[in-house]
PDB file of C-alpha atoms and ligand atoms in Angstrom:
ATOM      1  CA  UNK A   1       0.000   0.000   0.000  1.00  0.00           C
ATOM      2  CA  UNK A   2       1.124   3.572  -0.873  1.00  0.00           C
ATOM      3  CA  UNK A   3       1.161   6.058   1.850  1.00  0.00           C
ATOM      4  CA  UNK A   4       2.120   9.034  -0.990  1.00  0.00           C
ATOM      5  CA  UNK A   5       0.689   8.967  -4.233  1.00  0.00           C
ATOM      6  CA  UNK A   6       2.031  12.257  -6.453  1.00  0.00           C
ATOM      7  CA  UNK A   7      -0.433  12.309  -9.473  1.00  0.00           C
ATOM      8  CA  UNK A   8       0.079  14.275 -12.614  1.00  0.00           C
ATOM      9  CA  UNK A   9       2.582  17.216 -10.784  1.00  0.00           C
ATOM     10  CA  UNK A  10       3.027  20.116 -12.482  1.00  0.00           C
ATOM     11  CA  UNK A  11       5.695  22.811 -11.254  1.00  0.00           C
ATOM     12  CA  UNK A  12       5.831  26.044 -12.872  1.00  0.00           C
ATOM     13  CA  UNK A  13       8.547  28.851 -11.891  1.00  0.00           C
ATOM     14  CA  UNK A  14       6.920  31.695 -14.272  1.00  0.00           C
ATOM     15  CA  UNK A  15       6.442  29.945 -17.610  1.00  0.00           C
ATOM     16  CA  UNK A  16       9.410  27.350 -16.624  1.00  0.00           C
ATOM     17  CA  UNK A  17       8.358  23.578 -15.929  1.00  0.00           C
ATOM     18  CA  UNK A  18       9.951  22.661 -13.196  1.00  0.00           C
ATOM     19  CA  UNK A  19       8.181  19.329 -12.783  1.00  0.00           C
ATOM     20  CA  UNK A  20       6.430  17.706 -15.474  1.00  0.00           C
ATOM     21  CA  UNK A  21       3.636  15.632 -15.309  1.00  0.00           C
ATOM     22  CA  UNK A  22       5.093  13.644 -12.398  1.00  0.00           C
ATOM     23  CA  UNK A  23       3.461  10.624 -11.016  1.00  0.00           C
ATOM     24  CA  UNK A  24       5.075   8.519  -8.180  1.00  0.00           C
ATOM     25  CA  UNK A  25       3.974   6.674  -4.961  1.00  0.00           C
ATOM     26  CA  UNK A  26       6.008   5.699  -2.035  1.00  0.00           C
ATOM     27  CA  UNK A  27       4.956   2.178  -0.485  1.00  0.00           C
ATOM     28  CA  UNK A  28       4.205   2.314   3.515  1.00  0.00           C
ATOM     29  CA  UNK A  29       8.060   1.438   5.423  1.00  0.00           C
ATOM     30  CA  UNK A  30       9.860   1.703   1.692  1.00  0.00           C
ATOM     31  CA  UNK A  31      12.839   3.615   1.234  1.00  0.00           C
ATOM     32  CA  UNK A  32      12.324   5.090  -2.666  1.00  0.00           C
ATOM     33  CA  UNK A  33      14.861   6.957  -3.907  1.00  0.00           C
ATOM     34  CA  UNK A  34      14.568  10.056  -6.705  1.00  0.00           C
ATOM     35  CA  UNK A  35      17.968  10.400  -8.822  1.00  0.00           C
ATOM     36  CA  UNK A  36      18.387  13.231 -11.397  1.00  0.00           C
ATOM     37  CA  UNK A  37      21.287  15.873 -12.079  1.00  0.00           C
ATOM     38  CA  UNK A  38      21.336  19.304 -11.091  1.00  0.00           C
ATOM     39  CA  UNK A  39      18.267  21.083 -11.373  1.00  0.00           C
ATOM     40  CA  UNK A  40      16.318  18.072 -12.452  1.00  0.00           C
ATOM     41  CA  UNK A  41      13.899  18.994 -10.230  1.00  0.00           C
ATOM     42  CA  UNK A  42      14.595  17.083  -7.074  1.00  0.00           C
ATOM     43  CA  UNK A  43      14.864  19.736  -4.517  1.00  0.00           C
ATOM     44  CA  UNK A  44      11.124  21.157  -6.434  1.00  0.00           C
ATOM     45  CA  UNK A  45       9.626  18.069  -6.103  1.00  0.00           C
ATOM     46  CA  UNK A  46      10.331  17.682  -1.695  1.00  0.00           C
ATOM     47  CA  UNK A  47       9.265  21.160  -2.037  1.00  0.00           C
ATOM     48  CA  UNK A  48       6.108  20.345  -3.265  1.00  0.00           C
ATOM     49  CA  UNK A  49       5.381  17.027  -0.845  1.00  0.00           C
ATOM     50  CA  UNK A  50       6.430  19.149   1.837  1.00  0.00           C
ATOM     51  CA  UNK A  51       4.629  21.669   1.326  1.00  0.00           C
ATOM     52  CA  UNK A  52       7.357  24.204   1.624  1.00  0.00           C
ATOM     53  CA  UNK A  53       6.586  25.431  -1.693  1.00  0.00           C
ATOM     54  CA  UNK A  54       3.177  27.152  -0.677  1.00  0.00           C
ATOM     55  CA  UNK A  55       5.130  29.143   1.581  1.00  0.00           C
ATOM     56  CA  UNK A  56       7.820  30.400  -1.067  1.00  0.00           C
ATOM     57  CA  UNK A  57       4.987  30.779  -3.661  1.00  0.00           C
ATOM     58  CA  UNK A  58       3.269  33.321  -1.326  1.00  0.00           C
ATOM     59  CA  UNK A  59       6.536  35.003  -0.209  1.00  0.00           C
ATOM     60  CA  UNK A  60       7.382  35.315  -3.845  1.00  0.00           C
ATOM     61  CA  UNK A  61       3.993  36.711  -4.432  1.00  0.00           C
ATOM     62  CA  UNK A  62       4.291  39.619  -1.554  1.00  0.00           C
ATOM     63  CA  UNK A  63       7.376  40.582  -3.283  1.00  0.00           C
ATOM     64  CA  UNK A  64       6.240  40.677  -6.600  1.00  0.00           C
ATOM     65  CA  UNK A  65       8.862  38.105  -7.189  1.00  0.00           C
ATOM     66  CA  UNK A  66       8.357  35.138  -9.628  1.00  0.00           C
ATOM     67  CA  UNK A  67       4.988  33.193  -9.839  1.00  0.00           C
ATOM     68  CA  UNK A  68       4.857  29.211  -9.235  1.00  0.00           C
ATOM     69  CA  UNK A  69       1.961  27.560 -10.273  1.00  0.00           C
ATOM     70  CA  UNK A  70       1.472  23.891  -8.848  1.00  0.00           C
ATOM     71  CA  UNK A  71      -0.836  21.682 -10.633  1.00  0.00           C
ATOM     72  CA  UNK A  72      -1.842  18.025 -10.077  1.00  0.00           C
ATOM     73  CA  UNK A  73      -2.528  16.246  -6.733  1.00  0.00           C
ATOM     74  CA  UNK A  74      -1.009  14.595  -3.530  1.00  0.00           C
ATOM     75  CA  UNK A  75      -2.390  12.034  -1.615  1.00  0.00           C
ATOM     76  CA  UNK A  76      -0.915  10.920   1.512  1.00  0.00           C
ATOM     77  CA  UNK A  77      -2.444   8.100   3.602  1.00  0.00           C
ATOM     78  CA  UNK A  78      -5.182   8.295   0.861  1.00  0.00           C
ATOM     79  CA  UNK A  79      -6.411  12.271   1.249  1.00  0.00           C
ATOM     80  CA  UNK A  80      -4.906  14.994  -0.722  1.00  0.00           C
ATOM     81  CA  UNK A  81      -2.824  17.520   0.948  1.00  0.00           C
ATOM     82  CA  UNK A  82      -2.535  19.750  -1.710  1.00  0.00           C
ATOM     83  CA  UNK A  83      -4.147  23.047  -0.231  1.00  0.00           C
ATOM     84  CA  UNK A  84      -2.617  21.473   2.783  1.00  0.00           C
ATOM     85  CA  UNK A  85      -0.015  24.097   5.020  1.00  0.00           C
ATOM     86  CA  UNK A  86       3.187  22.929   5.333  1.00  0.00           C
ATOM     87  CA  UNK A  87       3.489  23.249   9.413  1.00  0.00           C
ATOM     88  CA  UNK A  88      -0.211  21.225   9.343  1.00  0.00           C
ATOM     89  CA  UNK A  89       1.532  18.231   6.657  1.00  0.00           C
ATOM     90  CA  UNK A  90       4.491  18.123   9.621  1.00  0.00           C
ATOM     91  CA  UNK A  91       1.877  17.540  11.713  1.00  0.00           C
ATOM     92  CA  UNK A  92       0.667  14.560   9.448  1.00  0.00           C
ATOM     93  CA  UNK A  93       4.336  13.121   9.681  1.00  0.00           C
ATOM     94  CA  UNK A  94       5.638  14.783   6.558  1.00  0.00           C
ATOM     95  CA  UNK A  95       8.978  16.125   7.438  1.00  0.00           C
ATOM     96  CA  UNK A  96      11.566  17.726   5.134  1.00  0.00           C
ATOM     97  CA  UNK A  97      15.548  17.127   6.010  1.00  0.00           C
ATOM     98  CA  UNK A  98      16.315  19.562   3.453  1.00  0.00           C
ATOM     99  CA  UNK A  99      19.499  20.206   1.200  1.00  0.00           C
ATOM    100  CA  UNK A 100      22.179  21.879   2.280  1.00  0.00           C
ATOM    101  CA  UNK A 101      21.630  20.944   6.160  1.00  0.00           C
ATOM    102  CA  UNK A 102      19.590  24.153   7.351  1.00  0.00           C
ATOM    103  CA  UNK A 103      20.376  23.667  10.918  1.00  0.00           C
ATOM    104  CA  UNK A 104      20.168  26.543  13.573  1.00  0.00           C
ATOM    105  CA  UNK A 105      24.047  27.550  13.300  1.00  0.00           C
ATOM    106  CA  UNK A 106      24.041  29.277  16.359  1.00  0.00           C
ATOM    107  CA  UNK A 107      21.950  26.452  18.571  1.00  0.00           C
ATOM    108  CA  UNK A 108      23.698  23.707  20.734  1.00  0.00           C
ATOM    109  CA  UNK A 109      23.152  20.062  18.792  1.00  0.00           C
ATOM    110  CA  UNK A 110      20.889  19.454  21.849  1.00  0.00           C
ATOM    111  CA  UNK A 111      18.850  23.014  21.009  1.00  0.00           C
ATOM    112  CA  UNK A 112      18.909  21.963  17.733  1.00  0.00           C
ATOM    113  CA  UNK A 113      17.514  18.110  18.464  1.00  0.00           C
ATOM    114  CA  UNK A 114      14.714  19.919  21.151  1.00  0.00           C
ATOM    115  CA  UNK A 115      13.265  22.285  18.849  1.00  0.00           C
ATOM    116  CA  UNK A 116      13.084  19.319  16.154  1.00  0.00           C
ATOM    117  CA  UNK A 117      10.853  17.790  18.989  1.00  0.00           C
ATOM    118  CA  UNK A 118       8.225  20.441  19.588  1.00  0.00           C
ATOM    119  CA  UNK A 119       5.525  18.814  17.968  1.00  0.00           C
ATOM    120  CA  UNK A 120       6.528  15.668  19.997  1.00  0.00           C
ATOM    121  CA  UNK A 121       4.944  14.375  23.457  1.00  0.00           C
ATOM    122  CA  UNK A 122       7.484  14.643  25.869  1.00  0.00           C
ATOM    123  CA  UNK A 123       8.092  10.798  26.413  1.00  0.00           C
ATOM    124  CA  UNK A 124       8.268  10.472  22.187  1.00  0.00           C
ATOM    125  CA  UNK A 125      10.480  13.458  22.647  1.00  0.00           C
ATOM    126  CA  UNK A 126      12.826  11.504  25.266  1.00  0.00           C
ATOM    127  CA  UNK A 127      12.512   7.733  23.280  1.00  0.00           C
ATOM    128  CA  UNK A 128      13.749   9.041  20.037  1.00  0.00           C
ATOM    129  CA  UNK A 129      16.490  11.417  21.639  1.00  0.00           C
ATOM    130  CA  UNK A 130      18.059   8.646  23.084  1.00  0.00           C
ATOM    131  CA  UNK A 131      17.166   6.193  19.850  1.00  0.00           C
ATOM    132  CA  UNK A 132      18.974   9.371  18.063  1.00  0.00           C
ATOM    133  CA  UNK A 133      22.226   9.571  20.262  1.00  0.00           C
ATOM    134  CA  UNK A 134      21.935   5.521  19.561  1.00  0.00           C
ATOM    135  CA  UNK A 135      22.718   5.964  16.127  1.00  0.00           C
ATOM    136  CA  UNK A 136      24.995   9.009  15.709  1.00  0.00           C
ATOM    137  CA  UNK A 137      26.886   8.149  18.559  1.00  0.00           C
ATOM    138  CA  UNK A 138      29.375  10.901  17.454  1.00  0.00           C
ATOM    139  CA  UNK A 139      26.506  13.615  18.349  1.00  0.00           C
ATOM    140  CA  UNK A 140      26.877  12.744  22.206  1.00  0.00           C
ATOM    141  CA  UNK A 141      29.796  14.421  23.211  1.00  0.00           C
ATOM    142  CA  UNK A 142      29.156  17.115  20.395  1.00  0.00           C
ATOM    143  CA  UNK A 143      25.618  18.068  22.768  1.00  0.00           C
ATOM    144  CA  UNK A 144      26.731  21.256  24.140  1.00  0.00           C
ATOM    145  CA  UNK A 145      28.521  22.575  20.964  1.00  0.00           C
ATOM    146  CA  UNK A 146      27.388  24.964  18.701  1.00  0.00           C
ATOM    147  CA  UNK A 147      26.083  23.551  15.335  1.00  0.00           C
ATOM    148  CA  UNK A 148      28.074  25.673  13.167  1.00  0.00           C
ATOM    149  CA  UNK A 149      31.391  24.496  14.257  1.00  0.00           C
ATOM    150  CA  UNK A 150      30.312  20.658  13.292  1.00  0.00           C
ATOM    151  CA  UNK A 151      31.500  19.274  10.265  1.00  0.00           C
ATOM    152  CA  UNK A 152      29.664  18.486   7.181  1.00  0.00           C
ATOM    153  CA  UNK A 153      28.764  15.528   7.897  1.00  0.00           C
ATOM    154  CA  UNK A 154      28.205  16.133  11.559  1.00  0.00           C
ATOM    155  CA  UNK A 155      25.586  18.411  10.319  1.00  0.00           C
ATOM    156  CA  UNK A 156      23.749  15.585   8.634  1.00  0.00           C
ATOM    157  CA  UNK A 157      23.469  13.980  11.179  1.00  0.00           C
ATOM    158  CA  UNK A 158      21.780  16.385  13.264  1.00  0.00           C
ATOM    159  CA  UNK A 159      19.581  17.509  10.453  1.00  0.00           C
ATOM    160  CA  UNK A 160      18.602  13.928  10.014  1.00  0.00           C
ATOM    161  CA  UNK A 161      18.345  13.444  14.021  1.00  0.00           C
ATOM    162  CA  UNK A 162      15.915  16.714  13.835  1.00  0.00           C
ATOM    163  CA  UNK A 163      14.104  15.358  11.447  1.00  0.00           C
ATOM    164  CA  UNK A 164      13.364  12.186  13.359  1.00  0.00           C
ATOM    165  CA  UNK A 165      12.799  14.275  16.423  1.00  0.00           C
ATOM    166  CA  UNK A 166       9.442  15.388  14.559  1.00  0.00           C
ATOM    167  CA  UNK A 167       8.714  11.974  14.243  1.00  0.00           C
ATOM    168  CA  UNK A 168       7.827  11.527  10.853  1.00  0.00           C
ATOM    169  CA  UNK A 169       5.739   8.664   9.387  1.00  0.00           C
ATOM    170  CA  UNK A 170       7.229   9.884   5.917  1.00  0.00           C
ATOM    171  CA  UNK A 171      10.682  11.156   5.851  1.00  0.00           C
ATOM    172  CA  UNK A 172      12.119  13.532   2.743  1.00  0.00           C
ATOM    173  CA  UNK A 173      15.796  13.479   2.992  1.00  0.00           C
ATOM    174  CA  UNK A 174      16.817  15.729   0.336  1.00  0.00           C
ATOM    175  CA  UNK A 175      20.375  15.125  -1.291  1.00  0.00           C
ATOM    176  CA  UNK A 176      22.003  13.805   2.359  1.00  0.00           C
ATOM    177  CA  UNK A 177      24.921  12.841   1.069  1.00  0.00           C
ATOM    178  CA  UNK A 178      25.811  15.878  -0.355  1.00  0.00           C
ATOM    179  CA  UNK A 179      29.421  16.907  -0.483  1.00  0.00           C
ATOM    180  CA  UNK A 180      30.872  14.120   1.960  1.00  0.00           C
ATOM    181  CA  UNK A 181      33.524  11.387   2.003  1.00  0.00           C
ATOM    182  CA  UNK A 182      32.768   7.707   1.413  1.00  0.00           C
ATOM    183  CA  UNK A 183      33.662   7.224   5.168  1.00  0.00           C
ATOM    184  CA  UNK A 184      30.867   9.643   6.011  1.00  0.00           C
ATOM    185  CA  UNK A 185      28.516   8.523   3.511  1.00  0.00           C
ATOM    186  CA  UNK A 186      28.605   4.993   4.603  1.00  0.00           C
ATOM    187  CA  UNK A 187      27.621   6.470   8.498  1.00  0.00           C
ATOM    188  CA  UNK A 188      24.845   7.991   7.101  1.00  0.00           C
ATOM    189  CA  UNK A 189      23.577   5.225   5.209  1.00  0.00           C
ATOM    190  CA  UNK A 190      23.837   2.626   7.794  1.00  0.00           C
ATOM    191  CA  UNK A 191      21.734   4.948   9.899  1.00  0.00           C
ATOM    192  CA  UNK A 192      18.698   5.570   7.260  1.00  0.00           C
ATOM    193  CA  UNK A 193      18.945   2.166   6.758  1.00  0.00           C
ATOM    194  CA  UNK A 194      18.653   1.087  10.290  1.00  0.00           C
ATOM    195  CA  UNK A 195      15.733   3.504  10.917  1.00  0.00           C
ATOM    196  CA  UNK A 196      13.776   1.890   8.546  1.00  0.00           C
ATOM    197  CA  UNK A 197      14.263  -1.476  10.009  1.00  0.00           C
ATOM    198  CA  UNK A 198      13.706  -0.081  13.570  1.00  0.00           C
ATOM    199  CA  UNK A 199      10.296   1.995  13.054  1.00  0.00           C
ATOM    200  CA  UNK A 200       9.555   0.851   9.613  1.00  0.00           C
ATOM    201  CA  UNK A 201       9.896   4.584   8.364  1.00  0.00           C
ATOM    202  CA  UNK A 202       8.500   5.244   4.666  1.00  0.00           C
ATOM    203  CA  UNK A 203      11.721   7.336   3.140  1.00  0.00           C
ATOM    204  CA  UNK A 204      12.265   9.294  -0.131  1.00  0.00           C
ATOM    205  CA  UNK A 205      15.598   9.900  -0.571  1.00  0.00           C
ATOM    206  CA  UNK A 206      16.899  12.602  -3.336  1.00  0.00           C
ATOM    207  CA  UNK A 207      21.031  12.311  -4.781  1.00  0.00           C
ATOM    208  CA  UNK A 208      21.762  12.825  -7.818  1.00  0.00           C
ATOM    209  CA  UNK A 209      24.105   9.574  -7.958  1.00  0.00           C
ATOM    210  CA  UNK A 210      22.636   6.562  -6.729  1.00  0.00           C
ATOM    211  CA  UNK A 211      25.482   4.490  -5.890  1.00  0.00           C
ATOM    212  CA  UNK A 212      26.179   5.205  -2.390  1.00  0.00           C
ATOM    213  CA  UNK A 213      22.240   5.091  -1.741  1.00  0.00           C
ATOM    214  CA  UNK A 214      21.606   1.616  -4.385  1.00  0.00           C
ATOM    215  CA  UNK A 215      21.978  -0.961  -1.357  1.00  0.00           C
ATOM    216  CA  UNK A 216      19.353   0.488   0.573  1.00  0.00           C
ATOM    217  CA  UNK A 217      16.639   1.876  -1.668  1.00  0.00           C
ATOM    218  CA  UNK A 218      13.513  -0.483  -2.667  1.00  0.00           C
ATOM    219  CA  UNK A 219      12.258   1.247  -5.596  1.00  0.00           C
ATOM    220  CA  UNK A 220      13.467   4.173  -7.928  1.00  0.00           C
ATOM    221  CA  UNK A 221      12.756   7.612 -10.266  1.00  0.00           C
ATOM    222  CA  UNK A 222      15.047   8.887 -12.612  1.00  0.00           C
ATOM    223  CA  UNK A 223      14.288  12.938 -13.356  1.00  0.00           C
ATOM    224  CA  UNK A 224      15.191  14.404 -16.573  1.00  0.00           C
ATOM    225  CA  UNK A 225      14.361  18.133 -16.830  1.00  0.00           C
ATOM    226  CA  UNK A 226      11.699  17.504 -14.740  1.00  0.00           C
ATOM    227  CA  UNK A 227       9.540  14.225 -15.815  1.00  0.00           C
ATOM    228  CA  UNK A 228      10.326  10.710 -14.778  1.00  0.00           C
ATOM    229  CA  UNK A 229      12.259   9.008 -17.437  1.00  0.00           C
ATOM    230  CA  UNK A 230      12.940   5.911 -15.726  1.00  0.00           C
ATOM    231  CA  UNK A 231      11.202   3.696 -12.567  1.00  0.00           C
ATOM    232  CA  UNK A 232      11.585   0.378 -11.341  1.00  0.00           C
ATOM    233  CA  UNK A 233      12.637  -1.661  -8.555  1.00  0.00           C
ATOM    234  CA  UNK A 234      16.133  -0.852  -7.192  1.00  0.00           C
ATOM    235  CA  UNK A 235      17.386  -4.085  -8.702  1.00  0.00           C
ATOM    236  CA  UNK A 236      15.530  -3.364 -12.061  1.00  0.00           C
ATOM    237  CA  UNK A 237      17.215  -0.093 -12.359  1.00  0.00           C
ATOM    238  CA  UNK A 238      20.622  -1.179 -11.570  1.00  0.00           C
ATOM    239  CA  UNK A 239      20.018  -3.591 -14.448  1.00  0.00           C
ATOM    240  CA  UNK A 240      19.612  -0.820 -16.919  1.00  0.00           C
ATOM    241  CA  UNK A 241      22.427   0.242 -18.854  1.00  0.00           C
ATOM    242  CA  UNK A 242      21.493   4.008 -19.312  1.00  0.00           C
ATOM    243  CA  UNK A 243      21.157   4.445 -15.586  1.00  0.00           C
ATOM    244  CA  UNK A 244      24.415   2.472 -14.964  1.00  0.00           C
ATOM    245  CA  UNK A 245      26.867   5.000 -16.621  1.00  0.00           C
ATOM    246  CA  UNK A 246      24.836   7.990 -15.793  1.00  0.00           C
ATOM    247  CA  UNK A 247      23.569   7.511 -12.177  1.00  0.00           C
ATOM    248  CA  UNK A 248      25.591   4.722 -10.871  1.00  0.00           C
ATOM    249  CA  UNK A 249      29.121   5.806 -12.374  1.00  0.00           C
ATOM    250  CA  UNK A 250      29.404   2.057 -14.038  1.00  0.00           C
ATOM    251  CA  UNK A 251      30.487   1.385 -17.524  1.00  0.00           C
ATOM    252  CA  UNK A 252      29.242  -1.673 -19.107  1.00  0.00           C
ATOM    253  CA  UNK A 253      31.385  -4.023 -19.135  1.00  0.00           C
TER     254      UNK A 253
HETATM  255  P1  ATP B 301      20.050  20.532  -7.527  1.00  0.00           P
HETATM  256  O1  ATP B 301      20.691  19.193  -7.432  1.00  0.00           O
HETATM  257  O2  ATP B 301      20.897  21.556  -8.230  1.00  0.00           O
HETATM  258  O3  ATP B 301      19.493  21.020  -6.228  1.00  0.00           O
HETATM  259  P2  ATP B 301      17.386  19.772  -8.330  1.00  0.00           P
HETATM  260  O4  ATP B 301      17.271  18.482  -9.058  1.00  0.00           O
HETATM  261  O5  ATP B 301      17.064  19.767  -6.888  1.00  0.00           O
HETATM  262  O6  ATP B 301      18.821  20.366  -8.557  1.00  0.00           O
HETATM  263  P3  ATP B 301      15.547  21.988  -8.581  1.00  0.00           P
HETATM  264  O7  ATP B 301      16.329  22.818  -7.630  1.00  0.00           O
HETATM  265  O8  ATP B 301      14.255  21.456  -8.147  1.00  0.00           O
HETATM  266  O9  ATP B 301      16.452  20.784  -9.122  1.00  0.00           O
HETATM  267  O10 ATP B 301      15.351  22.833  -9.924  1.00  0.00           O
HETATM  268  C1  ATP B 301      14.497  22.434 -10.997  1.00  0.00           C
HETATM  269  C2  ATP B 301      14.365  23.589 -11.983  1.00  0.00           C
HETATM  270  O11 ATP B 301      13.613  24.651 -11.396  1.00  0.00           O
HETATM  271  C3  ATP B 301      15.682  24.193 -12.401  1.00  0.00           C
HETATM  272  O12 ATP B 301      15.613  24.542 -13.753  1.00  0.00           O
HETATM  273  C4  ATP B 301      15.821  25.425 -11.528  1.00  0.00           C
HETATM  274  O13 ATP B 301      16.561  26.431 -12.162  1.00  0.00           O
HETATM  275  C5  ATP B 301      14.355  25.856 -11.381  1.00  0.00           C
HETATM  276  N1  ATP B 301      14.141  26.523 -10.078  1.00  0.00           N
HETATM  277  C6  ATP B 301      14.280  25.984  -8.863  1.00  0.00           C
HETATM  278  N2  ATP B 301      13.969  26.854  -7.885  1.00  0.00           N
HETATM  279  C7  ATP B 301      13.615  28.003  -8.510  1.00  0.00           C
HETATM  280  C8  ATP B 301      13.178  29.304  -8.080  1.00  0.00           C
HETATM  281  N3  ATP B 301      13.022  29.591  -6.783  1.00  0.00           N
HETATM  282  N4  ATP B 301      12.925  30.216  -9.022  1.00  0.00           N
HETATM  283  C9  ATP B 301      13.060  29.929 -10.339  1.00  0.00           C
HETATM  284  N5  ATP B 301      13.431  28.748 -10.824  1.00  0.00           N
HETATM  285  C10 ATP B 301      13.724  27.782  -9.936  1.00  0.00           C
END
């Protein structure tokens, strides 16, 4: 069963198609991933399941700025969210870890963990700090220090653990892996991976190669300027010789 369904989405910045005619769905405790270059439309697309886009369209709209015109439907757990706010779909379990690790800089990791917990009871609150600290073990003695003197990939790891501090029943984890070593990566990945087998978590997961990501993804979309160009089972995809050399760095052999 899916728990998001995207149906026929259309993202326009001005007369530019950001997304085009997209139709997905994410199956309940799947991880799915979404591969795609730069500006393929991956960041657009969280943007749009999270809801986040509303808020930009309006801000752009005060300003006088550009105007993006979203088209299509979302359905999660079977209702659509499309005139949905974004703070209300958080409240629903959609939470956006986005690109780029926006983290409060000048919070401790702890600050920064808390106020990911606000919608939270205080015992959920509690459980998944300590199911957090659990899995980035690094993060522990890092509590007290201020977020902008972490590393890059300490930063992903409290953006994720944020994220999870909301606790999401669909998690958007927008190009994670972005910009760190192998060594990092693979800490990363073990944890996604092992929050899906602990709470069953339903993930979509963004990168724009999807080596690093292939062993733990069920099912995958390619993006092209915007419109899927290829899906199928992680296995099926790996299979496919166009997706090899472009999204998995392989060469046939
Ligand atoms: P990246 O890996 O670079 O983040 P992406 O796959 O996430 O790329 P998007 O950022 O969603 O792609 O961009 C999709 C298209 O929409 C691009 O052509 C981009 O220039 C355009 N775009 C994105 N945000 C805006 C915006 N705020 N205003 C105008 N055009 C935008």
């Amino acid at each position: 069963m899916s728990l998001l369904e995207v149906i026929n989405l259309m993202v326009f910045y001005e007369n530019a198609v950001a997304i085009n005619n997209v139709n997905l769905s994410c199956g309940k405790g799947l991880i799915t991933g979404v591969f795609g270059a730069n500006s393929a439309g991956k960041t657009t697309l969280m943007f749009t399941v999270s809801g986040m886009i509303l808020d930009t369209a309006r801000k752009e709209k005060m300003r006088g700025g550009i105007r993006i015109t979203v088209m299509g439907d979302i359905l999660f757990e079977g209702r659509s969210i499309m005139d949905v706010e974004p703070s209300r779909r958080a409240h629903l379990g959609i939470v956006l870890c986005p690109e780029r690790r926006r983290i409060f800089k000048e919070s401790t990791v702890i600050e920064n963990l808390k106020i990911g917990g606000i919608i939270a009871t205080k015992a959920q609150a509690r459980t998944t700090l300590e199911y957090v600290f659990r899995i980035f073990p690094a993060l522990v003695k890092l509590r007290k220090r201020e977020a902008g003197f972490l590393s890059g990939g300490e930063q992903q790891m409290l953006a994720i653990g944020r994220a999870l501090m909301a606790q999401p029943k669909f998690l958007l984890l927008d190009e994670p892996l972005l910009g760190l070593s192998p060594v990092m990566e693979e800490i990363l990945i073990n944890a996604i991976s092992d929050v899906r087998r602990a709470i069953g978590l339903t993930t979509m997961i963004s990168e724009q190669y999807a080596r690093p990501v292939f062993p733990i993804i069920d099912y995958g979309y390619v993006l092209e300027n915007g419109g899927v160009v290829v899906e199928g089972p992680a296995h099926d995809l790996m299979e496919n010789p166009d997706v090899k050399s472009a999204y998995f760095g392989l060469q046939e052999e």
